[in-house]
Amino acid sequence: MTTMEALVLMLTDLLGPNGPMIAASVLIAIFGLAFVPLILSRRDDPIEKLKRSQSGGHGKDSQKEALRRKASNAKLDKYKGFLEPQNEEELSSVRLKLMQAGYPSRDAVRAFHLAQMVLGITGLIAGVTYFVMVKQTDASTTKDMLMWTLGPGGAGYMLPKYWVTRRVDARKEEITAGFPDSLDMMLVCVEAGQSLDQSIVRVAGELRASYPALAHEFQIVAHEMKAGKDKSQVLSDMGERCGVQDVSSFVTVLIQSATFGTSIADALRVYAEEMRDKRVMRAEEAANKLPTKMTLATMMLTVPPLLIILVSPSILGIQSLGAQ
């Protein structure tokens, strides 16, 4: 008997007929966890270090750069090759989705993929442990083992994507609900004599308590305008970050108003009135959908008790006659 056959026989005696596959899964998970510290402890490329030292300039310049990028995670930036998609189109798509979810940090993509990797490995280890300790019996099949081991790993890997998708939907709903009110406040500010930049700052402050996501977007626009960025580009970026059709149309109206020299107050007045009408239409649409959505619940909660009340006396009467 060879060493491999003896090892397989020992694993079969200890863990059952699926012992070799369970041991292989555990080893893969252990090696995966051991690979993470190796990645994080990898040294910098000397060429990249030389480029940073040359581009950093003197001590003051490097200190300014460090302060400017203080919010970034140096370790995640160091291993971006492992935590970022190599395809530029895929990277842009993931970054845009995270920005629409409210994560505009430059490390958001790396943190997202790191969370997927960590949760996937954790779910795999938890699934293997649960199957070995609780679910494994003599009647267990390979299908059962794969379901209880790979299932939690896949769920852990998909959990960050599900969370981001829910965040995007919730944020879009919040922006859509608060956008008509923001236009009314902006119209009042502009007609009172404030500039567009000042009105955006004021609206951002007023909306912070009720619609924080929309207030945050207006704050970003105000800061970028103060920094000297082109106004059209700033507004276009806001429409892309929000991912809401109403905001994109509003951005187009403002850009066209600035391009053709028309009054911003007139454009805001017309668009604000349109947004108010659109909000009323959305409310009416939701109200018209309500009876259809309640039909199934009404049938399930009303018809069975009604049948019990109507039929039970007859059934009891028939049973009493049969007994006599």
PDB file of C-alpha atoms in Angstrom:
ATOM      1  CA  MET A   1       0.000   0.000   0.000  1.00  0.00           C
ATOM      2  CA  THR A   2       1.399   3.344  -1.017  1.00  0.00           C
ATOM      3  CA  THR A   3       1.552   6.432   1.208  1.00  0.00           C
ATOM      4  CA  MET A   4      -1.258   8.147  -0.730  1.00  0.00           C
ATOM      5  CA  GLU A   5      -3.531   5.129  -0.404  1.00  0.00           C
ATOM      6  CA  ALA A   6      -2.809   4.924   3.323  1.00  0.00           C
ATOM      7  CA  LEU A   7      -3.593   8.633   3.710  1.00  0.00           C
ATOM      8  CA  VAL A   8      -6.866   8.268   1.795  1.00  0.00           C
ATOM      9  CA  LEU A   9      -7.822   5.247   3.917  1.00  0.00           C
ATOM     10  CA  MET A  10      -7.067   7.147   7.135  1.00  0.00           C
ATOM     11  CA  LEU A  11      -9.149  10.155   6.034  1.00  0.00           C
ATOM     12  CA  THR A  12     -12.001   7.846   5.053  1.00  0.00           C
ATOM     13  CA  ASP A  13     -11.937   6.176   8.465  1.00  0.00           C
ATOM     14  CA  LEU A  14     -11.869   9.527  10.287  1.00  0.00           C
ATOM     15  CA  LEU A  15     -14.251  11.653   8.199  1.00  0.00           C
ATOM     16  CA  GLY A  16     -16.335   9.144   6.300  1.00  0.00           C
ATOM     17  CA  PRO A  17     -16.491   8.388   2.567  1.00  0.00           C
ATOM     18  CA  ASN A  18     -16.062  12.060   1.669  1.00  0.00           C
ATOM     19  CA  GLY A  19     -13.035  12.481   3.916  1.00  0.00           C
ATOM     20  CA  PRO A  20     -10.448  13.138   1.148  1.00  0.00           C
ATOM     21  CA  MET A  21     -12.580  15.845  -0.452  1.00  0.00           C
ATOM     22  CA  ILE A  22     -13.248  17.500   2.923  1.00  0.00           C
ATOM     23  CA  ALA A  23      -9.540  17.505   3.712  1.00  0.00           C
ATOM     24  CA  ALA A  24      -8.768  19.001   0.307  1.00  0.00           C
ATOM     25  CA  SER A  25     -11.341  21.775   0.881  1.00  0.00           C
ATOM     26  CA  VAL A  26      -9.871  22.583   4.286  1.00  0.00           C
ATOM     27  CA  LEU A  27      -6.348  22.731   2.846  1.00  0.00           C
ATOM     28  CA  ILE A  28      -7.489  25.051   0.052  1.00  0.00           C
ATOM     29  CA  ALA A  29      -9.120  27.372   2.583  1.00  0.00           C
ATOM     30  CA  ILE A  30      -6.017  27.361   4.810  1.00  0.00           C
ATOM     31  CA  PHE A  31      -3.737  28.136   1.874  1.00  0.00           C
ATOM     32  CA  GLY A  32      -6.109  30.918   0.790  1.00  0.00           C
ATOM     33  CA  LEU A  33      -5.970  32.522   4.229  1.00  0.00           C
ATOM     34  CA  ALA A  34      -2.203  32.114   4.342  1.00  0.00           C
ATOM     35  CA  PHE A  35      -1.926  33.822   0.961  1.00  0.00           C
ATOM     36  CA  VAL A  36      -3.527  37.046   2.266  1.00  0.00           C
ATOM     37  CA  PRO A  37      -0.704  37.936   4.714  1.00  0.00           C
ATOM     38  CA  LEU A  38       1.839  37.165   2.007  1.00  0.00           C
ATOM     39  CA  ILE A  39       0.149  39.676  -0.271  1.00  0.00           C
ATOM     40  CA  LEU A  40      -0.080  42.310   2.436  1.00  0.00           C
ATOM     41  CA  SER A  41       3.541  41.825   3.444  1.00  0.00           C
ATOM     42  CA  ARG A  42       4.885  42.120  -0.104  1.00  0.00           C
ATOM     43  CA  ARG A  43       7.525  44.786  -0.487  1.00  0.00           C
ATOM     44  CA  ASP A  44       7.253  47.746  -2.787  1.00  0.00           C
ATOM     45  CA  ASP A  45       8.708  47.568  -6.237  1.00  0.00           C
ATOM     46  CA  PRO A  46      12.043  49.503  -6.154  1.00  0.00           C
ATOM     47  CA  ILE A  47      11.191  51.235  -9.431  1.00  0.00           C
ATOM     48  CA  GLU A  48       7.844  52.416  -8.068  1.00  0.00           C
ATOM     49  CA  LYS A  49       9.563  53.612  -4.897  1.00  0.00           C
ATOM     50  CA  LEU A  50      12.097  55.550  -6.981  1.00  0.00           C
ATOM     51  CA  LYS A  51       9.328  57.137  -9.035  1.00  0.00           C
ATOM     52  CA  ARG A  52       7.500  58.232  -5.888  1.00  0.00           C
ATOM     53  CA  SER A  53      10.658  59.708  -4.419  1.00  0.00           C
ATOM     54  CA  GLN A  54      11.387  61.610  -7.635  1.00  0.00           C
ATOM     55  CA  SER A  55       7.841  62.877  -8.088  1.00  0.00           C
ATOM     56  CA  GLY A  56       7.486  63.749  -4.408  1.00  0.00           C
ATOM     57  CA  GLY A  57      10.121  66.475  -4.577  1.00  0.00           C
ATOM     58  CA  HIS A  58      11.371  67.986  -1.361  1.00  0.00           C
ATOM     59  CA  GLY A  59      10.133  67.269   2.143  1.00  0.00           C
ATOM     60  CA  LYS A  60       7.457  69.942   2.165  1.00  0.00           C
ATOM     61  CA  ASP A  61       5.982  68.743  -1.114  1.00  0.00           C
ATOM     62  CA  SER A  62       5.872  65.177   0.111  1.00  0.00           C
ATOM     63  CA  GLN A  63       4.200  66.301   3.352  1.00  0.00           C
ATOM     64  CA  LYS A  64       1.574  68.219   1.391  1.00  0.00           C
ATOM     65  CA  GLU A  65       0.950  65.167  -0.785  1.00  0.00           C
ATOM     66  CA  ALA A  66       0.616  62.972   2.299  1.00  0.00           C
ATOM     67  CA  LEU A  67      -1.867  65.387   3.856  1.00  0.00           C
ATOM     68  CA  ARG A  68      -3.826  65.650   0.620  1.00  0.00           C
ATOM     69  CA  ARG A  69      -4.134  61.881   0.368  1.00  0.00           C
ATOM     70  CA  LYS A  70      -4.546  61.260   4.068  1.00  0.00           C
ATOM     71  CA  ALA A  71      -7.891  59.539   3.591  1.00  0.00           C
ATOM     72  CA  SER A  72      -6.438  56.889   1.299  1.00  0.00           C
ATOM     73  CA  ASN A  73      -5.320  53.550   2.631  1.00  0.00           C
ATOM     74  CA  ALA A  74      -1.643  53.049   1.862  1.00  0.00           C
ATOM     75  CA  LYS A  75      -1.799  49.267   2.111  1.00  0.00           C
ATOM     76  CA  LEU A  76      -4.728  48.998  -0.271  1.00  0.00           C
ATOM     77  CA  ASP A  77      -2.975  51.359  -2.671  1.00  0.00           C
ATOM     78  CA  LYS A  78       0.143  49.233  -2.398  1.00  0.00           C
ATOM     79  CA  TYR A  79      -1.639  46.075  -3.520  1.00  0.00           C
ATOM     80  CA  LYS A  80      -4.082  47.527  -5.994  1.00  0.00           C
ATOM     81  CA  GLY A  81      -2.975  44.942  -8.568  1.00  0.00           C
ATOM     82  CA  PHE A  82      -4.643  42.228  -6.468  1.00  0.00           C
ATOM     83  CA  LEU A  83      -7.715  44.229  -5.415  1.00  0.00           C
ATOM     84  CA  GLU A  84      -8.666  46.047  -8.619  1.00  0.00           C
ATOM     85  CA  PRO A  85      -9.918  44.744 -11.968  1.00  0.00           C
ATOM     86  CA  GLN A  86      -7.243  44.925 -14.630  1.00  0.00           C
ATOM     87  CA  ASN A  87      -9.827  45.811 -17.262  1.00  0.00           C
ATOM     88  CA  GLU A  88     -10.301  49.595 -17.345  1.00  0.00           C
ATOM     89  CA  GLU A  89     -13.942  49.336 -18.420  1.00  0.00           C
ATOM     90  CA  GLU A  90     -14.789  46.958 -15.564  1.00  0.00           C
ATOM     91  CA  LEU A  91     -12.908  49.158 -13.089  1.00  0.00           C
ATOM     92  CA  SER A  92     -14.841  52.246 -14.216  1.00  0.00           C
ATOM     93  CA  SER A  93     -18.142  50.374 -13.945  1.00  0.00           C
ATOM     94  CA  VAL A  94     -17.437  49.191 -10.384  1.00  0.00           C
ATOM     95  CA  ARG A  95     -16.210  52.649  -9.333  1.00  0.00           C
ATOM     96  CA  LEU A  96     -19.335  54.315 -10.748  1.00  0.00           C
ATOM     97  CA  LYS A  97     -21.624  51.867  -8.961  1.00  0.00           C
ATOM     98  CA  LEU A  98     -19.830  52.447  -5.653  1.00  0.00           C
ATOM     99  CA  MET A  99     -20.071  56.209  -6.139  1.00  0.00           C
ATOM    100  CA  GLN A 100     -23.807  55.879  -6.768  1.00  0.00           C
ATOM    101  CA  ALA A 101     -24.019  53.841  -3.561  1.00  0.00           C
ATOM    102  CA  GLY A 102     -22.431  56.697  -1.605  1.00  0.00           C
ATOM    103  CA  TYR A 103     -18.828  55.462  -1.456  1.00  0.00           C
ATOM    104  CA  PRO A 104     -16.787  58.055  -3.376  1.00  0.00           C
ATOM    105  CA  SER A 105     -13.448  57.187  -1.761  1.00  0.00           C
ATOM    106  CA  ARG A 106     -10.580  56.316  -4.066  1.00  0.00           C
ATOM    107  CA  ASP A 107     -10.091  53.096  -2.050  1.00  0.00           C
ATOM    108  CA  ALA A 108     -13.726  52.005  -2.390  1.00  0.00           C
ATOM    109  CA  VAL A 109     -13.062  49.566  -5.249  1.00  0.00           C
ATOM    110  CA  ARG A 110     -10.189  47.924  -3.399  1.00  0.00           C
ATOM    111  CA  ALA A 111     -12.162  47.684  -0.163  1.00  0.00           C
ATOM    112  CA  PHE A 112     -15.092  46.181  -2.097  1.00  0.00           C
ATOM    113  CA  HIS A 113     -13.002  43.401  -3.629  1.00  0.00           C
ATOM    114  CA  LEU A 114     -11.171  42.817  -0.339  1.00  0.00           C
ATOM    115  CA  ALA A 115     -14.541  42.367   1.408  1.00  0.00           C
ATOM    116  CA  GLN A 116     -15.621  39.903  -1.285  1.00  0.00           C
ATOM    117  CA  MET A 117     -12.441  37.859  -0.871  1.00  0.00           C
ATOM    118  CA  VAL A 118     -12.489  37.838   2.936  1.00  0.00           C
ATOM    119  CA  LEU A 119     -16.195  37.037   3.239  1.00  0.00           C
ATOM    120  CA  GLY A 120     -15.940  34.339   0.569  1.00  0.00           C
ATOM    121  CA  ILE A 121     -13.077  32.557   2.364  1.00  0.00           C
ATOM    122  CA  THR A 122     -14.784  32.983   5.741  1.00  0.00           C
ATOM    123  CA  GLY A 123     -18.018  31.515   4.394  1.00  0.00           C
ATOM    124  CA  LEU A 124     -16.121  28.581   2.872  1.00  0.00           C
ATOM    125  CA  ILE A 125     -14.385  27.784   6.175  1.00  0.00           C
ATOM    126  CA  ALA A 126     -17.651  28.144   8.100  1.00  0.00           C
ATOM    127  CA  GLY A 127     -19.434  25.847   5.645  1.00  0.00           C
ATOM    128  CA  VAL A 128     -16.747  23.158   5.855  1.00  0.00           C
ATOM    129  CA  THR A 129     -16.721  23.344   9.657  1.00  0.00           C
ATOM    130  CA  TYR A 130     -20.519  23.142   9.878  1.00  0.00           C
ATOM    131  CA  PHE A 131     -20.699  20.197   7.508  1.00  0.00           C
ATOM    132  CA  VAL A 132     -17.966  18.244   9.286  1.00  0.00           C
ATOM    133  CA  MET A 133     -19.253  18.943  12.782  1.00  0.00           C
ATOM    134  CA  VAL A 134     -23.024  18.799  12.274  1.00  0.00           C
ATOM    135  CA  LYS A 135     -24.291  17.626   8.897  1.00  0.00           C
ATOM    136  CA  GLN A 136     -21.916  14.829   7.977  1.00  0.00           C
ATOM    137  CA  THR A 137     -23.403  11.318   8.242  1.00  0.00           C
ATOM    138  CA  ASP A 138     -22.805   7.997   6.578  1.00  0.00           C
ATOM    139  CA  ALA A 139     -25.581   8.795   4.119  1.00  0.00           C
ATOM    140  CA  SER A 140     -24.070  12.150   3.100  1.00  0.00           C
ATOM    141  CA  THR A 141     -23.269  12.488  -0.584  1.00  0.00           C
ATOM    142  CA  THR A 142     -20.824  14.618  -2.522  1.00  0.00           C
ATOM    143  CA  LYS A 143     -23.710  16.855  -3.551  1.00  0.00           C
ATOM    144  CA  ASP A 144     -24.550  17.541   0.102  1.00  0.00           C
ATOM    145  CA  MET A 145     -20.941  18.332   0.890  1.00  0.00           C
ATOM    146  CA  LEU A 146     -20.610  20.765  -2.019  1.00  0.00           C
ATOM    147  CA  MET A 147     -23.889  22.438  -1.120  1.00  0.00           C
ATOM    148  CA  TRP A 148     -22.944  23.004   2.527  1.00  0.00           C
ATOM    149  CA  THR A 149     -19.361  24.068   1.806  1.00  0.00           C
ATOM    150  CA  LEU A 150     -19.532  26.065  -1.416  1.00  0.00           C
ATOM    151  CA  GLY A 151     -22.941  27.590  -0.623  1.00  0.00           C
ATOM    152  CA  PRO A 152     -21.794  29.747   2.335  1.00  0.00           C
ATOM    153  CA  GLY A 153     -18.640  30.716   0.425  1.00  0.00           C
ATOM    154  CA  GLY A 154     -20.656  31.893  -2.569  1.00  0.00           C
ATOM    155  CA  ALA A 155     -23.096  33.719  -0.299  1.00  0.00           C
ATOM    156  CA  GLY A 156     -20.224  35.499   1.459  1.00  0.00           C
ATOM    157  CA  TYR A 157     -18.704  36.469  -1.883  1.00  0.00           C
ATOM    158  CA  MET A 158     -22.001  37.888  -3.186  1.00  0.00           C
ATOM    159  CA  LEU A 159     -22.935  39.689   0.039  1.00  0.00           C
ATOM    160  CA  PRO A 160     -20.958  42.928  -0.705  1.00  0.00           C
ATOM    161  CA  LYS A 161     -22.466  43.106  -4.203  1.00  0.00           C
ATOM    162  CA  TYR A 162     -25.974  42.688  -2.773  1.00  0.00           C
ATOM    163  CA  TRP A 163     -25.293  45.366  -0.150  1.00  0.00           C
ATOM    164  CA  VAL A 164     -24.028  47.839  -2.768  1.00  0.00           C
ATOM    165  CA  THR A 165     -27.026  47.181  -5.020  1.00  0.00           C
ATOM    166  CA  ARG A 166     -29.444  47.837  -2.162  1.00  0.00           C
ATOM    167  CA  ARG A 167     -27.564  51.005  -1.246  1.00  0.00           C
ATOM    168  CA  VAL A 168     -27.761  52.264  -4.837  1.00  0.00           C
ATOM    169  CA  ASP A 169     -31.523  51.687  -4.990  1.00  0.00           C
ATOM    170  CA  ALA A 170     -32.144  53.318  -1.598  1.00  0.00           C
ATOM    171  CA  ARG A 171     -29.981  56.305  -2.464  1.00  0.00           C
ATOM    172  CA  LYS A 172     -31.713  56.827  -5.812  1.00  0.00           C
ATOM    173  CA  GLU A 173     -35.112  56.734  -4.109  1.00  0.00           C
ATOM    174  CA  GLU A 174     -33.963  59.297  -1.553  1.00  0.00           C
ATOM    175  CA  ILE A 175     -32.573  61.624  -4.223  1.00  0.00           C
ATOM    176  CA  THR A 176     -35.722  61.287  -6.336  1.00  0.00           C
ATOM    177  CA  ALA A 177     -37.939  62.071  -3.344  1.00  0.00           C
ATOM    178  CA  GLY A 178     -35.981  65.148  -2.260  1.00  0.00           C
ATOM    179  CA  PHE A 179     -35.096  66.638  -5.621  1.00  0.00           C
ATOM    180  CA  PRO A 180     -38.351  68.640  -6.189  1.00  0.00           C
ATOM    181  CA  ASP A 181     -37.973  70.294  -2.766  1.00  0.00           C
ATOM    182  CA  SER A 182     -34.363  71.170  -3.511  1.00  0.00           C
ATOM    183  CA  LEU A 183     -35.382  72.817  -6.794  1.00  0.00           C
ATOM    184  CA  ASP A 184     -38.026  74.922  -5.011  1.00  0.00           C
ATOM    185  CA  MET A 185     -35.478  76.076  -2.432  1.00  0.00           C
ATOM    186  CA  MET A 186     -32.911  76.794  -5.126  1.00  0.00           C
ATOM    187  CA  LEU A 187     -35.464  78.832  -7.075  1.00  0.00           C
ATOM    188  CA  VAL A 188     -36.254  80.907  -3.969  1.00  0.00           C
ATOM    189  CA  CYS A 189     -32.535  81.538  -3.367  1.00  0.00           C
ATOM    190  CA  VAL A 190     -31.864  82.543  -6.978  1.00  0.00           C
ATOM    191  CA  GLU A 191     -34.878  84.859  -7.125  1.00  0.00           C
ATOM    192  CA  ALA A 192     -33.734  86.432  -3.840  1.00  0.00           C
ATOM    193  CA  GLY A 193     -30.544  87.568  -5.558  1.00  0.00           C
ATOM    194  CA  GLN A 194     -28.070  84.801  -4.715  1.00  0.00           C
ATOM    195  CA  SER A 195     -25.826  83.255  -7.330  1.00  0.00           C
ATOM    196  CA  LEU A 196     -26.099  79.619  -8.352  1.00  0.00           C
ATOM    197  CA  ASP A 197     -23.051  78.686  -6.253  1.00  0.00           C
ATOM    198  CA  GLN A 198     -24.461  80.370  -3.136  1.00  0.00           C
ATOM    199  CA  SER A 199     -27.881  78.830  -3.641  1.00  0.00           C
ATOM    200  CA  ILE A 200     -26.351  75.348  -3.952  1.00  0.00           C
ATOM    201  CA  VAL A 201     -24.460  75.840  -0.667  1.00  0.00           C
ATOM    202  CA  ARG A 202     -27.641  77.045   1.071  1.00  0.00           C
ATOM    203  CA  VAL A 203     -29.750  74.187  -0.290  1.00  0.00           C
ATOM    204  CA  ALA A 204     -27.116  71.643   0.799  1.00  0.00           C
ATOM    205  CA  GLY A 205     -27.272  73.002   4.339  1.00  0.00           C
ATOM    206  CA  GLU A 206     -31.066  72.969   4.446  1.00  0.00           C
ATOM    207  CA  LEU A 207     -31.407  69.424   3.083  1.00  0.00           C
ATOM    208  CA  ARG A 208     -28.829  67.808   5.352  1.00  0.00           C
ATOM    209  CA  ALA A 209     -31.382  66.689   7.955  1.00  0.00           C
ATOM    210  CA  SER A 210     -34.102  65.367   5.630  1.00  0.00           C
ATOM    211  CA  TYR A 211     -32.207  64.145   2.549  1.00  0.00           C
ATOM    212  CA  PRO A 212     -28.525  63.602   3.475  1.00  0.00           C
ATOM    213  CA  ALA A 213     -27.587  61.865   0.209  1.00  0.00           C
ATOM    214  CA  LEU A 214     -28.840  64.761  -1.940  1.00  0.00           C
ATOM    215  CA  ALA A 215     -27.267  67.298   0.435  1.00  0.00           C
ATOM    216  CA  HIS A 216     -23.953  65.476   0.113  1.00  0.00           C
ATOM    217  CA  GLU A 217     -24.106  65.664  -3.674  1.00  0.00           C
ATOM    218  CA  PHE A 218     -24.807  69.413  -3.561  1.00  0.00           C
ATOM    219  CA  GLN A 219     -21.921  69.836  -1.114  1.00  0.00           C
ATOM    220  CA  ILE A 220     -19.555  68.092  -3.519  1.00  0.00           C
ATOM    221  CA  VAL A 221     -20.741  70.391  -6.316  1.00  0.00           C
ATOM    222  CA  ALA A 222     -20.174  73.478  -4.133  1.00  0.00           C
ATOM    223  CA  HIS A 223     -16.660  72.397  -3.130  1.00  0.00           C
ATOM    224  CA  GLU A 224     -15.664  71.577  -6.704  1.00  0.00           C
ATOM    225  CA  MET A 225     -16.941  74.954  -7.926  1.00  0.00           C
ATOM    226  CA  LYS A 226     -14.984  76.707  -5.184  1.00  0.00           C
ATOM    227  CA  ALA A 227     -11.891  74.788  -6.246  1.00  0.00           C
ATOM    228  CA  GLY A 228     -12.187  76.284  -9.740  1.00  0.00           C
ATOM    229  CA  LYS A 229     -13.404  73.275 -11.666  1.00  0.00           C
ATOM    230  CA  ASP A 230     -15.440  73.919 -14.794  1.00  0.00           C
ATOM    231  CA  LYS A 231     -19.104  74.365 -13.861  1.00  0.00           C
ATOM    232  CA  SER A 232     -20.437  72.266 -16.731  1.00  0.00           C
ATOM    233  CA  GLN A 233     -18.120  69.402 -15.838  1.00  0.00           C
ATOM    234  CA  VAL A 234     -19.070  69.633 -12.160  1.00  0.00           C
ATOM    235  CA  LEU A 235     -22.779  69.434 -12.966  1.00  0.00           C
ATOM    236  CA  SER A 236     -22.223  66.552 -15.402  1.00  0.00           C
ATOM    237  CA  ASP A 237     -20.318  64.641 -12.726  1.00  0.00           C
ATOM    238  CA  MET A 238     -23.186  65.186 -10.306  1.00  0.00           C
ATOM    239  CA  GLY A 239     -25.682  63.721 -12.769  1.00  0.00           C
ATOM    240  CA  GLU A 240     -23.435  60.703 -13.291  1.00  0.00           C
ATOM    241  CA  ARG A 241     -22.902  60.150  -9.563  1.00  0.00           C
ATOM    242  CA  CYS A 242     -26.606  60.332  -8.746  1.00  0.00           C
ATOM    243  CA  GLY A 243     -27.732  58.024 -11.545  1.00  0.00           C
ATOM    244  CA  VAL A 244     -31.232  59.576 -11.500  1.00  0.00           C
ATOM    245  CA  GLN A 245     -32.885  60.706 -14.721  1.00  0.00           C
ATOM    246  CA  ASP A 246     -34.425  63.804 -13.117  1.00  0.00           C
ATOM    247  CA  VAL A 247     -31.013  65.041 -11.953  1.00  0.00           C
ATOM    248  CA  SER A 248     -29.457  64.343 -15.352  1.00  0.00           C
ATOM    249  CA  SER A 249     -32.212  66.368 -17.063  1.00  0.00           C
ATOM    250  CA  PHE A 250     -31.753  69.192 -14.550  1.00  0.00           C
ATOM    251  CA  VAL A 251     -28.012  69.236 -15.233  1.00  0.00           C
ATOM    252  CA  THR A 252     -28.701  69.439 -18.984  1.00  0.00           C
ATOM    253  CA  VAL A 253     -31.086  72.368 -18.424  1.00  0.00           C
ATOM    254  CA  LEU A 254     -28.502  74.293 -16.377  1.00  0.00           C
ATOM    255  CA  ILE A 255     -25.713  73.640 -18.891  1.00  0.00           C
ATOM    256  CA  GLN A 256     -27.888  74.779 -21.787  1.00  0.00           C
ATOM    257  CA  SER A 257     -28.981  77.854 -19.823  1.00  0.00           C
ATOM    258  CA  ALA A 258     -25.359  78.808 -19.158  1.00  0.00           C
ATOM    259  CA  THR A 259     -24.360  78.105 -22.764  1.00  0.00           C
ATOM    260  CA  PHE A 260     -27.106  80.167 -24.420  1.00  0.00           C
ATOM    261  CA  GLY A 261     -27.146  82.909 -21.788  1.00  0.00           C
ATOM    262  CA  THR A 262     -30.766  82.503 -20.737  1.00  0.00           C
ATOM    263  CA  SER A 263     -32.037  83.264 -17.241  1.00  0.00           C
ATOM    264  CA  ILE A 264     -31.287  80.544 -14.703  1.00  0.00           C
ATOM    265  CA  ALA A 265     -34.294  81.639 -12.628  1.00  0.00           C
ATOM    266  CA  ASP A 266     -36.679  81.079 -15.551  1.00  0.00           C
ATOM    267  CA  ALA A 267     -35.168  77.661 -16.265  1.00  0.00           C
ATOM    268  CA  LEU A 268     -35.428  76.690 -12.597  1.00  0.00           C
ATOM    269  CA  ARG A 269     -39.024  77.898 -12.385  1.00  0.00           C
ATOM    270  CA  VAL A 270     -40.145  75.825 -15.363  1.00  0.00           C
ATOM    271  CA  TYR A 271     -38.225  72.724 -14.311  1.00  0.00           C
ATOM    272  CA  ALA A 272     -39.315  72.981 -10.650  1.00  0.00           C
ATOM    273  CA  GLU A 273     -42.957  73.101 -11.734  1.00  0.00           C
ATOM    274  CA  GLU A 274     -42.401  70.071 -13.936  1.00  0.00           C
ATOM    275  CA  MET A 275     -40.796  68.170 -11.050  1.00  0.00           C
ATOM    276  CA  ARG A 276     -43.736  68.973  -8.759  1.00  0.00           C
ATOM    277  CA  ASP A 277     -46.168  67.641 -11.368  1.00  0.00           C
ATOM    278  CA  LYS A 278     -44.009  64.559 -11.805  1.00  0.00           C
ATOM    279  CA  ARG A 279     -44.007  63.912  -8.053  1.00  0.00           C
ATOM    280  CA  VAL A 280     -47.808  64.118  -7.986  1.00  0.00           C
ATOM    281  CA  MET A 281     -47.963  61.673 -10.904  1.00  0.00           C
ATOM    282  CA  ARG A 282     -45.665  59.240  -9.089  1.00  0.00           C
ATOM    283  CA  ALA A 283     -47.868  59.417  -5.998  1.00  0.00           C
ATOM    284  CA  GLU A 284     -51.001  58.767  -8.078  1.00  0.00           C
ATOM    285  CA  GLU A 285     -49.288  55.853  -9.813  1.00  0.00           C
ATOM    286  CA  ALA A 286     -48.350  54.307  -6.464  1.00  0.00           C
ATOM    287  CA  ALA A 287     -51.922  54.789  -5.211  1.00  0.00           C
ATOM    288  CA  ASN A 288     -53.350  53.112  -8.330  1.00  0.00           C
ATOM    289  CA  LYS A 289     -51.008  50.132  -7.891  1.00  0.00           C
ATOM    290  CA  LEU A 290     -52.049  49.618  -4.285  1.00  0.00           C
ATOM    291  CA  PRO A 291     -55.383  47.763  -4.902  1.00  0.00           C
ATOM    292  CA  THR A 292     -53.668  45.300  -7.226  1.00  0.00           C
ATOM    293  CA  LYS A 293     -50.929  44.613  -4.696  1.00  0.00           C
ATOM    294  CA  MET A 294     -53.477  44.152  -1.918  1.00  0.00           C
ATOM    295  CA  THR A 295     -55.620  41.678  -3.857  1.00  0.00           C
ATOM    296  CA  LEU A 296     -53.524  38.606  -3.037  1.00  0.00           C
ATOM    297  CA  ALA A 297     -53.144  39.560   0.626  1.00  0.00           C
ATOM    298  CA  THR A 298     -56.875  40.245   0.873  1.00  0.00           C
ATOM    299  CA  MET A 299     -57.709  36.860  -0.605  1.00  0.00           C
ATOM    300  CA  MET A 300     -55.281  35.013   1.670  1.00  0.00           C
ATOM    301  CA  LEU A 301     -56.351  36.785   4.872  1.00  0.00           C
ATOM    302  CA  THR A 302     -60.083  37.261   4.233  1.00  0.00           C
ATOM    303  CA  VAL A 303     -61.415  34.327   2.199  1.00  0.00           C
ATOM    304  CA  PRO A 304     -60.213  31.425   4.442  1.00  0.00           C
ATOM    305  CA  PRO A 305     -61.701  32.888   7.672  1.00  0.00           C
ATOM    306  CA  LEU A 306     -64.920  33.699   5.794  1.00  0.00           C
ATOM    307  CA  LEU A 307     -65.181  30.129   4.516  1.00  0.00           C
ATOM    308  CA  ILE A 308     -64.549  28.775   8.000  1.00  0.00           C
ATOM    309  CA  ILE A 309     -67.300  30.966   9.453  1.00  0.00           C
ATOM    310  CA  LEU A 310     -69.820  30.020   6.747  1.00  0.00           C
ATOM    311  CA  VAL A 311     -69.029  26.306   6.349  1.00  0.00           C
ATOM    312  CA  SER A 312     -68.249  25.285   9.945  1.00  0.00           C
ATOM    313  CA  PRO A 313     -71.892  25.284  11.184  1.00  0.00           C
ATOM    314  CA  SER A 314     -72.941  23.115   8.264  1.00  0.00           C
ATOM    315  CA  ILE A 315     -70.109  20.655   8.876  1.00  0.00           C
ATOM    316  CA  LEU A 316     -70.949  20.424  12.581  1.00  0.00           C
ATOM    317  CA  GLY A 317     -74.623  19.909  11.763  1.00  0.00           C
ATOM    318  CA  ILE A 318     -73.827  17.095   9.312  1.00  0.00           C
ATOM    319  CA  GLN A 319     -71.540  15.439  11.858  1.00  0.00           C
ATOM    320  CA  SER A 320     -74.223  15.577  14.565  1.00  0.00           C
ATOM    321  CA  LEU A 321     -76.820  14.044  12.240  1.00  0.00           C
ATOM    322  CA  GLY A 322     -74.400  11.282  11.306  1.00  0.00           C
ATOM    323  CA  ALA A 323     -73.740  10.550  14.948  1.00  0.00           C
ATOM    324  CA  GLN A 324     -77.483  10.213  15.648  1.00  0.00           C
TER     325      GLN A 324
END
